[in-house]
XYZ file of C-alpha atoms in Angstrom:
259
model
C 60.925 103.288 103.974
C 61.467 104.625 100.508
C 64.901 105.238 99.137
C 66.419 108.683 98.832
C 69.549 110.410 99.961
C 70.556 108.281 102.922
C 67.581 105.974 102.292
C 67.665 102.386 103.431
C 65.786 100.353 100.844
C 67.914 97.798 99.000
C 67.825 99.012 95.425
C 70.874 97.473 93.759
C 72.793 94.194 93.810
C 76.546 93.929 93.432
C 77.832 91.498 90.855
C 74.737 91.833 88.674
C 76.592 92.993 85.576
C 79.120 91.316 83.286
C 81.357 89.698 85.908
C 84.321 89.045 83.619
C 84.266 92.574 82.199
C 83.902 94.086 85.655
C 86.941 92.171 86.883
C 88.920 93.336 83.860
C 88.029 96.932 84.663
C 88.816 96.556 88.371
C 92.166 94.909 87.765
C 92.991 96.886 84.594
C 93.544 93.767 82.502
C 91.178 94.494 79.625
C 92.230 95.316 76.115
C 92.496 98.972 75.190
C 91.293 100.061 71.756
C 94.197 100.904 69.462
C 92.046 102.825 66.994
C 89.452 105.536 67.186
C 89.492 108.976 68.803
C 91.656 109.542 71.843
C 89.670 109.121 75.065
C 88.792 112.427 76.731
C 87.960 110.854 80.096
C 89.431 108.233 82.372
C 87.590 105.422 84.099
C 88.689 106.917 87.420
C 86.953 110.199 86.577
C 83.730 108.376 85.747
C 83.773 106.358 88.960
C 84.588 109.410 91.081
C 81.731 111.349 89.481
C 79.308 108.492 90.143
C 80.367 108.282 93.795
C 79.883 112.037 94.109
C 76.334 111.808 92.738
C 75.497 108.919 95.088
C 76.896 110.766 98.106
C 74.985 113.953 97.316
C 71.697 112.645 95.938
C 71.378 108.956 96.750
C 72.102 105.823 94.765
C 68.835 106.016 92.812
C 70.132 109.204 91.170
C 73.120 107.416 89.661
C 72.600 106.653 85.992
C 74.819 106.739 82.941
C 72.960 109.883 81.812
C 73.348 111.607 85.193
C 77.057 110.780 85.473
C 77.664 111.952 81.914
C 75.964 115.253 82.705
C 78.163 115.622 85.765
C 81.213 115.194 83.544
C 79.907 117.475 80.820
C 79.833 114.806 78.153
C 77.317 112.759 76.179
C 75.802 109.637 77.703
C 76.959 107.371 74.884
C 80.572 108.408 75.404
C 80.608 106.591 78.768
C 79.917 103.276 77.068
C 83.405 103.444 75.550
C 84.722 102.853 79.052
C 82.303 100.387 80.652
C 79.204 98.395 79.688
C 76.662 100.070 81.975
C 75.432 100.995 85.434
C 75.728 97.491 86.922
C 79.452 97.389 86.237
C 79.826 101.013 87.330
C 78.264 100.149 90.696
C 80.882 97.465 91.358
C 83.642 99.932 90.519
C 82.069 102.454 92.897
C 81.945 99.879 95.689
C 85.597 99.016 95.275
C 86.599 102.669 95.066
C 85.051 103.725 98.371
C 86.496 100.680 100.179
C 90.124 101.588 99.563
C 91.926 100.800 102.835
C 94.165 103.259 104.599
C 97.868 103.000 103.796
C 98.787 104.038 107.342
C 99.517 100.918 109.465
C 98.624 102.879 112.612
C 95.031 103.073 111.408
C 94.697 99.366 112.216
C 95.506 99.777 115.880
C 98.556 99.143 118.023
C 99.489 95.803 116.488
C 97.231 93.498 118.498
C 94.450 91.532 116.836
C 91.893 93.113 119.176
C 92.856 96.672 118.308
C 92.870 95.743 114.610
C 89.294 94.452 114.730
C 88.193 97.448 116.805
C 89.800 99.841 114.322
C 88.195 97.964 111.434
C 84.783 98.307 113.085
C 85.145 102.038 113.640
C 86.500 102.604 110.129
C 83.617 100.639 108.618
C 81.064 102.710 110.539
C 82.759 105.885 109.289
C 82.606 104.481 105.743
C 78.833 104.067 105.970
C 78.493 107.546 107.422
C 80.430 109.022 104.489
C 78.600 106.908 101.907
C 75.145 105.995 103.284
C 74.082 104.654 99.887
C 76.212 101.583 100.616
C 73.348 100.368 102.799
C 71.134 100.327 99.708
C 73.299 97.714 98.005
C 72.908 93.957 98.412
C 76.556 92.951 98.687
C 76.068 89.278 99.540
C 77.921 88.399 96.297
C 80.686 90.989 95.971
C 83.024 91.354 93.034
C 86.488 91.165 94.557
C 88.567 94.042 93.312
C 91.915 95.396 94.523
C 90.487 97.517 97.343
C 88.429 94.675 98.780
C 91.350 92.253 98.701
C 93.854 94.822 99.993
C 91.613 95.548 102.959
C 91.054 91.889 103.730
C 94.780 91.142 103.433
C 95.686 93.903 105.873
C 93.144 92.827 108.496
C 93.886 89.103 108.177
C 97.601 89.795 108.575
C 96.897 91.575 111.859
C 94.516 88.976 113.286
C 96.384 85.830 112.199
C 98.028 85.609 115.672
C 94.588 84.843 117.136
C 95.458 81.215 116.441
C 92.082 80.402 114.918
C 91.362 78.382 111.803
C 91.123 80.272 108.521
C 87.298 80.055 108.360
C 87.134 81.295 111.968
C 89.338 84.291 111.166
C 87.091 85.251 108.266
C 84.047 84.703 110.473
C 85.436 87.130 113.050
C 85.615 89.796 110.347
C 82.089 88.963 109.161
C 80.851 89.189 112.751
C 82.236 92.698 113.224
C 80.968 93.811 109.834
C 77.467 92.521 110.565
C 77.385 94.409 113.848
C 78.547 97.618 112.180
C 75.968 97.331 109.396
C 73.212 97.121 112.004
C 74.534 100.134 113.915
C 74.989 102.170 110.741
C 71.484 101.338 109.559
C 70.022 102.463 112.903
C 71.884 105.775 112.668
C 70.659 106.211 109.118
C 67.062 105.515 110.139
C 67.351 108.220 112.800
C 68.627 110.797 110.312
C 65.994 109.787 107.789
C 63.198 110.103 110.371
C 64.365 113.584 111.318
C 64.504 114.642 107.692
C 61.048 113.289 106.901
C 59.224 114.532 110.004
C 61.057 117.794 110.594
C 61.435 116.839 114.271
C 64.816 116.466 115.906
C 65.373 113.511 118.222
C 65.117 115.859 121.190
C 61.813 117.319 119.977
C 60.428 113.852 119.291
C 61.082 112.586 122.810
C 60.012 115.840 124.437
C 56.606 115.396 122.788
C 56.232 112.046 124.569
C 57.551 113.183 127.955
C 54.269 114.273 129.615
C 52.530 110.989 128.870
C 55.584 108.881 129.765
C 55.985 110.658 133.106
C 52.347 109.966 133.927
C 52.591 106.289 132.934
C 55.816 105.693 134.864
C 54.374 107.357 137.958
C 51.474 104.881 137.941
C 53.616 102.104 139.424
C 52.890 99.761 136.524
C 56.506 99.789 135.335
C 58.596 100.021 138.533
C 61.893 98.955 136.988
C 61.579 101.371 134.095
C 60.666 104.141 136.547
C 63.752 103.410 138.664
C 66.258 103.768 135.823
C 68.834 106.520 136.102
C 67.714 109.697 134.357
C 70.819 109.550 132.154
C 70.000 106.033 130.903
C 68.641 107.324 127.621
C 71.036 110.238 127.287
C 73.414 110.812 124.358
C 76.578 110.470 126.445
C 76.653 106.668 126.446
C 78.396 105.249 123.373
C 76.215 102.256 122.509
C 78.253 101.437 119.409
C 81.557 101.249 121.260
C 80.000 99.289 124.127
C 78.656 96.646 121.748
C 81.891 96.482 119.771
C 83.977 95.917 122.889
C 81.638 93.182 124.154
C 81.987 91.314 120.860
C 85.750 91.573 121.210
C 85.508 90.336 124.815
C 83.728 87.252 123.524
C 86.365 86.677 120.868
C 89.112 87.142 123.453
C 87.558 84.476 125.676
C 87.260 82.136 122.691
C 90.887 82.722 121.673
C 92.041 82.002 125.237
C 90.022 78.772 125.342
C 91.405 77.678 121.997
C 94.936 78.349 123.249
C 94.274 76.278 126.376
C 92.975 73.406 124.284
C 96.073 73.532 122.120
């Protein structure tokens, strides 16, 4: 599948720019020029403009030239603030991952509700910014938003009583599940956009043949399924999320018994 707004091809890699300079920009520790004309922009404005372009047009539309045009300035002026697109991408990633400041957004205080809330919030993040699925983030640059989010979740799930690597693995497990669910949703939207057929229209086109095949007796179990089995009312994402948490709960209980 080709990339585009909401596309799913991996087109960029986090951490591919100047790592030291990116960290300086993320943590605001770099030197500021004491001479020269007064800056007319802020780094925040540049990052926000880049995120806006990615949200509206897809990640492949983000370039220093395109962002400069969005801000009504010359392309070269952006290089006063950051080295290039690779570093800009890492700033964009950290910007959109800013965690909520409301403690209630991480559940009722239990580790289970915290992980569930994290899963739902992560899915919503991908829905708001589908271009995130185009980025290989296996080697992330750790900025303030990433570390703030991790700190908040780890604080909530520390009472699980697991080892530190196991706590991090629990977060990775939830994140991996959410990425898969978000990608599936994105594929569905992309298919509808490309074909012009809604999900309902797509399945209605197959109904006559499927009814004939299922009536043949060749697939008795499939034919016996409840008519609502494939309906939109069942929340597959929430079902899967809760089953993962059930497994973690059983593991936590076993670890407590062993202790």
